[in-house]
Amino acid sequence: MNLPCRLRDDGLDFYVRLTPKASKDELCGVETAADGKVHARARVRAVPEKGAANAALEKLVARSLGVPASTVAVVAGGTARLKTVRVSGAPQHLQQKLAQALS
């Protein structure tokens, strides 16, 4: 599986397509867009107002990877469906956790 992430010295950047106002919070797997870019699909119950959906996404990613919520932040795409989520920590370990969470 081609993971939707890029390793960094201090963690990884995780690429997500977010669907707000869903029936439950979950990571739904990986998909490839028409332009060839790979991203994870995520759904959250929160509405996309005042950053609520982004905060819910951060909590979902933290819970799925087993890391503290303070190490997860949406760094790009704050008002768009396609987002970049930065997770701080050991890059190789986070990549393994991400692979488990998306399988």
Tab-separated table of N, CA and C in Angstrom:
chain	number	residue	atom	x	y	z
A	1	MET	N	0.847	-1.176	0.000
A	1	MET	CA	0.000	0.000	0.000
A	1	MET	C	0.896	1.244	0.000
A	2	ASN	N	0.557	2.184	-0.836
A	2	ASN	CA	1.265	3.451	-0.907
A	2	ASN	C	0.687	4.382	0.166
A	3	LEU	N	1.472	4.710	1.183
A	3	LEU	CA	0.970	5.527	2.284
A	3	LEU	C	0.911	6.996	1.912
A	4	PRO	N	-0.137	7.692	2.350
A	4	PRO	CA	-0.291	9.116	2.040
A	4	PRO	C	0.464	9.993	3.033
A	5	CYS	N	1.774	9.848	3.064
A	5	CYS	CA	2.552	10.632	4.023
A	5	CYS	C	3.946	10.903	3.482
A	6	ARG	N	4.599	11.862	4.122
A	6	ARG	CA	5.985	12.201	3.806
A	6	ARG	C	6.731	12.280	5.127
A	7	LEU	N	7.832	11.550	5.222
A	7	LEU	CA	8.624	11.556	6.454
A	7	LEU	C	9.389	12.863	6.578
A	8	ARG	N	9.507	13.338	7.793
A	8	ARG	CA	10.268	14.534	8.129
A	8	ARG	C	11.286	14.153	9.194
A	9	ASP	N	12.211	15.035	9.493
A	9	ASP	CA	13.206	14.759	10.538
A	9	ASP	C	12.539	14.601	11.910
A	10	ASP	N	11.466	15.356	12.138
A	10	ASP	CA	10.822	15.383	13.448
A	10	ASP	C	9.439	14.741	13.471
A	11	GLY	N	9.103	13.964	12.454
A	11	GLY	CA	7.784	13.330	12.411
A	11	GLY	C	7.375	13.027	10.991
A	12	LEU	N	6.080	13.238	10.691
A	12	LEU	CA	5.614	13.022	9.328
A	12	LEU	C	4.468	13.947	9.000
A	13	ASP	N	4.284	14.196	7.703
A	13	ASP	CA	3.139	14.926	7.180
A	13	ASP	C	2.208	13.889	6.558
A	14	PHE	N	0.943	13.947	6.934
A	14	PHE	CA	-0.059	12.969	6.575
A	14	PHE	C	-1.112	13.693	5.737
A	15	TYR	N	-1.422	13.181	4.538
A	15	TYR	CA	-2.346	13.841	3.628
A	15	TYR	C	-3.726	13.190	3.732
A	16	VAL	N	-4.748	14.020	3.956
A	16	VAL	CA	-6.092	13.531	4.276
A	16	VAL	C	-7.143	14.262	3.457
A	17	ARG	N	-8.160	13.529	3.026
A	17	ARG	CA	-9.375	14.130	2.460
A	17	ARG	C	-10.449	13.967	3.524
A	18	LEU	N	-10.905	15.074	4.073
A	18	LEU	CA	-11.817	15.063	5.207
A	18	LEU	C	-13.259	15.277	4.775
A	19	THR	N	-14.144	14.458	5.336
A	19	THR	CA	-15.577	14.621	5.149
A	19	THR	C	-16.189	14.952	6.506
A	20	PRO	N	-16.669	16.183	6.695
A	20	PRO	CA	-17.319	16.540	7.964
A	20	PRO	C	-18.784	16.110	7.969
A	21	LYS	N	-19.426	16.260	9.101
A	21	LYS	CA	-20.846	15.933	9.292
A	21	LYS	C	-21.162	14.482	8.939
A	22	ALA	N	-20.266	13.575	9.294
A	22	ALA	CA	-20.469	12.148	9.027
A	22	ALA	C	-21.190	11.508	10.213
A	23	SER	N	-21.545	10.259	10.088
A	23	SER	CA	-22.245	9.564	11.167
A	23	SER	C	-21.307	9.116	12.276
A	24	LYS	N	-20.009	8.977	11.964
A	24	LYS	CA	-19.037	8.611	12.992
A	24	LYS	C	-17.650	9.078	12.593
A	25	ASP	N	-16.755	9.139	13.579
A	25	ASP	CA	-15.365	9.527	13.333
A	25	ASP	C	-14.576	8.279	12.959
A	26	GLU	N	-13.915	8.314	11.785
A	26	GLU	CA	-13.120	7.158	11.382
A	26	GLU	C	-12.161	7.490	10.246
A	27	LEU	N	-11.074	6.730	10.193
A	27	LEU	CA	-10.191	6.728	9.028
A	27	LEU	C	-10.725	5.630	8.126
A	28	CYS	N	-10.958	5.940	6.864
A	28	CYS	CA	-11.657	5.020	5.952
A	28	CYS	C	-10.766	4.384	4.905
A	29	GLY	N	-9.464	4.484	5.027
A	29	GLY	CA	-8.591	3.881	4.036
A	29	GLY	C	-7.889	4.916	3.183
A	30	VAL	N	-7.333	4.442	2.065
A	30	VAL	CA	-6.515	5.276	1.186
A	30	VAL	C	-7.134	5.290	-0.201
A	31	GLU	N	-7.070	6.445	-0.864
A	31	GLU	CA	-7.545	6.528	-2.247
A	31	GLU	C	-6.579	7.379	-3.069
A	32	THR	N	-6.626	7.173	-4.371
A	32	THR	CA	-5.804	7.936	-5.299
A	32	THR	C	-6.710	8.860	-6.093
A	33	ALA	N	-6.387	10.143	-6.104
A	33	ALA	CA	-7.181	11.133	-6.835
A	33	ALA	C	-6.890	11.037	-8.330
A	34	ALA	N	-7.669	11.738	-9.121
A	34	ALA	CA	-7.500	11.725	-10.576
A	34	ALA	C	-6.130	12.254	-10.991
A	35	ASP	N	-5.550	13.139	-10.184
A	35	ASP	CA	-4.231	13.690	-10.526
A	35	ASP	C	-3.085	12.796	-10.061
A	36	GLY	N	-3.418	11.641	-9.475
A	36	GLY	CA	-2.409	10.678	-9.059
A	36	GLY	C	-1.937	10.819	-7.625
A	37	LYS	N	-2.393	11.841	-6.913
A	37	LYS	CA	-1.986	12.033	-5.528
A	37	LYS	C	-2.739	11.071	-4.618
A	38	VAL	N	-2.023	10.542	-3.644
A	38	VAL	CA	-2.598	9.578	-2.703
A	38	VAL	C	-2.916	10.303	-1.403
A	39	HIS	N	-4.092	10.031	-0.849
A	39	HIS	CA	-4.462	10.600	0.443
A	39	HIS	C	-5.388	9.638	1.179
A	40	ALA	N	-5.420	9.786	2.499
A	40	ALA	CA	-6.312	8.977	3.321
A	40	ALA	C	-7.685	9.639	3.325
A	41	ARG	N	-8.704	8.835	3.506
A	41	ARG	CA	-10.049	9.364	3.675
A	41	ARG	C	-10.377	9.330	5.155
A	42	ALA	N	-10.921	10.417	5.645
A	42	ALA	CA	-11.327	10.492	7.043
A	42	ALA	C	-12.709	11.115	7.115
A	43	ARG	N	-13.485	10.663	8.098
A	43	ARG	CA	-14.811	11.223	8.337
A	43	ARG	C	-14.892	11.623	9.806
A	44	VAL	N	-15.494	12.787	10.059
A	44	VAL	CA	-15.710	13.237	11.438
A	44	VAL	C	-17.142	13.728	11.586
A	45	ARG	N	-17.661	13.636	12.792
A	45	ARG	CA	-19.027	14.082	13.065
A	45	ARG	C	-19.137	15.596	13.168
A	46	ALA	N	-18.049	16.264	13.450
A	46	ALA	CA	-18.067	17.716	13.655
A	46	ALA	C	-18.435	18.457	12.371
A	47	VAL	N	-18.994	19.645	12.563
A	47	VAL	CA	-19.338	20.502	11.425
A	47	VAL	C	-18.129	21.367	11.063
A	48	PRO	N	-18.040	21.790	9.809
A	48	PRO	CA	-16.878	22.589	9.391
A	48	PRO	C	-17.027	24.074	9.728
A	49	GLU	N	-17.236	24.372	10.992
A	49	GLU	CA	-17.385	25.758	11.437
A	49	GLU	C	-16.419	26.037	12.570
A	50	LYS	N	-15.741	27.161	12.496
A	50	LYS	CA	-14.841	27.623	13.555
A	50	LYS	C	-13.771	26.603	13.915
A	51	GLY	N	-13.332	25.817	12.935
A	51	GLY	CA	-12.256	24.858	13.157
A	51	GLY	C	-12.650	23.583	13.879
A	52	ALA	N	-13.942	23.350	14.063
A	52	ALA	CA	-14.393	22.163	14.799
A	52	ALA	C	-14.020	20.871	14.070
A	53	ALA	N	-14.171	20.846	12.761
A	53	ALA	CA	-13.846	19.632	11.998
A	53	ALA	C	-12.339	19.371	12.023
A	54	ASN	N	-11.538	20.428	11.940
A	54	ASN	CA	-10.082	20.260	12.012
A	54	ASN	C	-9.666	19.727	13.380
A	55	ALA	N	-10.258	20.250	14.432
A	55	ALA	CA	-9.947	19.772	15.789
A	55	ALA	C	-10.349	18.312	15.944
A	56	ALA	N	-11.492	17.941	15.386
A	56	ALA	CA	-11.938	16.543	15.452
A	56	ALA	C	-10.990	15.641	14.666
A	57	LEU	N	-10.505	16.128	13.530
A	57	LEU	CA	-9.541	15.354	12.738
A	57	LEU	C	-8.249	15.150	13.517
A	58	GLU	N	-7.765	16.188	14.166
A	58	GLU	CA	-6.544	16.080	14.969
A	58	GLU	C	-6.710	15.038	16.066
A	59	LYS	N	-7.847	15.040	16.745
A	59	LYS	CA	-8.104	14.049	17.808
A	59	LYS	C	-8.193	12.646	17.232
A	60	LEU	N	-8.846	12.508	16.074
A	60	LEU	CA	-8.971	11.203	15.425
A	60	LEU	C	-7.605	10.644	15.042
A	61	VAL	N	-6.757	11.465	14.452
A	61	VAL	CA	-5.425	11.011	14.055
A	61	VAL	C	-4.611	10.639	15.285
A	62	ALA	N	-4.667	11.454	16.335
A	62	ALA	CA	-3.923	11.165	17.560
A	62	ALA	C	-4.375	9.833	18.158
A	63	ARG	N	-5.678	9.622	18.223
A	63	ARG	CA	-6.215	8.373	18.777
A	63	ARG	C	-5.825	7.179	17.907
A	64	SER	N	-5.904	7.333	16.589
A	64	SER	CA	-5.590	6.238	15.676
A	64	SER	C	-4.122	5.841	15.711
A	65	LEU	N	-3.234	6.822	15.915
A	65	LEU	CA	-1.794	6.544	15.942
A	65	LEU	C	-1.276	6.293	17.350
A	66	GLY	N	-2.099	6.525	18.352
A	66	GLY	CA	-1.674	6.301	19.738
A	66	GLY	C	-0.647	7.318	20.213
A	67	VAL	N	-0.827	8.571	19.786
A	67	VAL	CA	0.089	9.642	20.200
A	67	VAL	C	-0.716	10.720	20.928
A	68	PRO	N	-0.050	11.568	21.711
A	68	PRO	CA	-0.765	12.663	22.376
A	68	PRO	C	-1.347	13.645	21.347
A	69	ALA	N	-2.500	14.197	21.657
A	69	ALA	CA	-3.155	15.146	20.753
A	69	ALA	C	-2.298	16.387	20.522
A	70	SER	N	-1.442	16.711	21.464
A	70	SER	CA	-0.597	17.898	21.320
A	70	SER	C	0.468	17.736	20.239
A	71	THR	N	0.697	16.519	19.764
A	71	THR	CA	1.699	16.280	18.728
A	71	THR	C	1.109	16.286	17.323
A	72	VAL	N	-0.201	16.548	17.204
A	72	VAL	CA	-0.896	16.501	15.915
A	72	VAL	C	-1.476	17.884	15.608
A	73	ALA	N	-1.261	18.361	14.374
A	73	ALA	CA	-1.798	19.658	13.977
A	73	ALA	C	-2.087	19.690	12.480
A	74	VAL	N	-3.193	20.319	12.112
A	74	VAL	CA	-3.493	20.572	10.703
A	74	VAL	C	-2.640	21.769	10.300
A	75	VAL	N	-1.730	21.563	9.343
A	75	VAL	CA	-0.800	22.625	8.951
A	75	VAL	C	-1.098	23.218	7.579
A	76	ALA	N	-1.969	22.584	6.810
A	76	ALA	CA	-2.347	23.116	5.496
A	76	ALA	C	-3.753	22.642	5.156
A	77	GLY	N	-4.488	23.479	4.440
A	77	GLY	CA	-5.835	23.108	4.026
A	77	GLY	C	-6.871	23.329	5.096
A	78	GLY	N	-6.683	24.317	5.935
A	78	GLY	CA	-7.594	24.578	7.045
A	78	GLY	C	-9.050	24.719	6.646
A	79	THR	N	-9.329	25.274	5.474
A	79	THR	CA	-10.714	25.444	5.035
A	79	THR	C	-11.050	24.590	3.820
A	80	ALA	N	-10.156	23.697	3.447
A	80	ALA	CA	-10.370	22.833	2.279
A	80	ALA	C	-10.621	21.392	2.728
A	81	ARG	N	-11.092	20.566	1.818
A	81	ARG	CA	-11.281	19.141	2.136
A	81	ARG	C	-9.955	18.403	2.202
A	82	LEU	N	-9.004	18.780	1.337
A	82	LEU	CA	-7.698	18.138	1.336
A	82	LEU	C	-6.798	18.856	2.333
A	83	LYS	N	-6.283	18.122	3.301
A	83	LYS	CA	-5.522	18.708	4.392
A	83	LYS	C	-4.181	18.009	4.561
A	84	THR	N	-3.254	18.731	5.150
A	84	THR	CA	-1.986	18.155	5.562
A	84	THR	C	-1.951	18.205	7.081
A	85	VAL	N	-1.774	17.041	7.690
A	85	VAL	CA	-1.718	16.929	9.144
A	85	VAL	C	-0.288	16.566	9.515
A	86	ARG	N	0.329	17.367	10.370
A	86	ARG	CA	1.696	17.109	10.818
A	86	ARG	C	1.646	16.406	12.170
A	87	VAL	N	2.384	15.288	12.259
A	87	VAL	CA	2.476	14.518	13.495
A	87	VAL	C	3.937	14.511	13.915
A	88	SER	N	4.207	14.953	15.141
A	88	SER	CA	5.580	14.990	15.651
A	88	SER	C	5.908	13.687	16.363
A	89	GLY	N	7.142	13.239	16.207
A	89	GLY	CA	7.588	12.009	16.850
A	89	GLY	C	8.621	11.301	15.994
A	90	ALA	N	8.877	10.041	16.314
A	90	ALA	CA	9.830	9.228	15.557
A	90	ALA	C	9.191	8.851	14.211
A	91	PRO	N	9.754	9.318	13.098
A	91	PRO	CA	9.114	9.129	11.792
A	91	PRO	C	8.831	7.674	11.417
A	92	GLN	N	9.794	6.786	11.601
A	92	GLN	CA	9.597	5.382	11.218
A	92	GLN	C	8.498	4.731	12.050
A	93	HIS	N	8.485	5.022	13.337
A	93	HIS	CA	7.456	4.469	14.226
A	93	HIS	C	6.076	4.990	13.829
A	94	LEU	N	5.977	6.277	13.540
A	94	LEU	CA	4.695	6.859	13.134
A	94	LEU	C	4.225	6.281	11.809
A	95	GLN	N	5.145	6.026	10.894
A	95	GLN	CA	4.784	5.438	9.608
A	95	GLN	C	4.208	4.031	9.790
A	96	GLN	N	4.793	3.251	10.687
A	96	GLN	CA	4.260	1.912	10.974
A	96	GLN	C	2.872	1.999	11.582
A	97	LYS	N	2.678	2.913	12.523
A	97	LYS	CA	1.369	3.095	13.162
A	97	LYS	C	0.324	3.535	12.132
A	98	LEU	N	0.720	4.403	11.220
A	98	LEU	CA	-0.183	4.868	10.178
A	98	LEU	C	-0.595	3.710	9.261
A	99	ALA	N	0.354	2.891	8.888
A	99	ALA	CA	0.048	1.730	8.044
A	99	ALA	C	-0.958	0.810	8.731
A	100	GLN	N	-0.792	0.598	10.032
A	100	GLN	CA	-1.730	-0.239	10.795
A	100	GLN	C	-3.110	0.399	10.852
A	101	ALA	N	-3.157	1.713	11.082
A	101	ALA	CA	-4.433	2.407	11.217
A	101	ALA	C	-5.212	2.424	9.908
A	102	LEU	N	-4.531	2.450	8.786
A	102	LEU	CA	-5.205	2.527	7.491
A	102	LEU	C	-5.509	1.162	6.870
A	103	SER	N	-4.984	0.090	7.466
A	103	SER	CA	-5.243	-1.241	6.874
A	103	SER	C	-6.544	-1.839	7.351
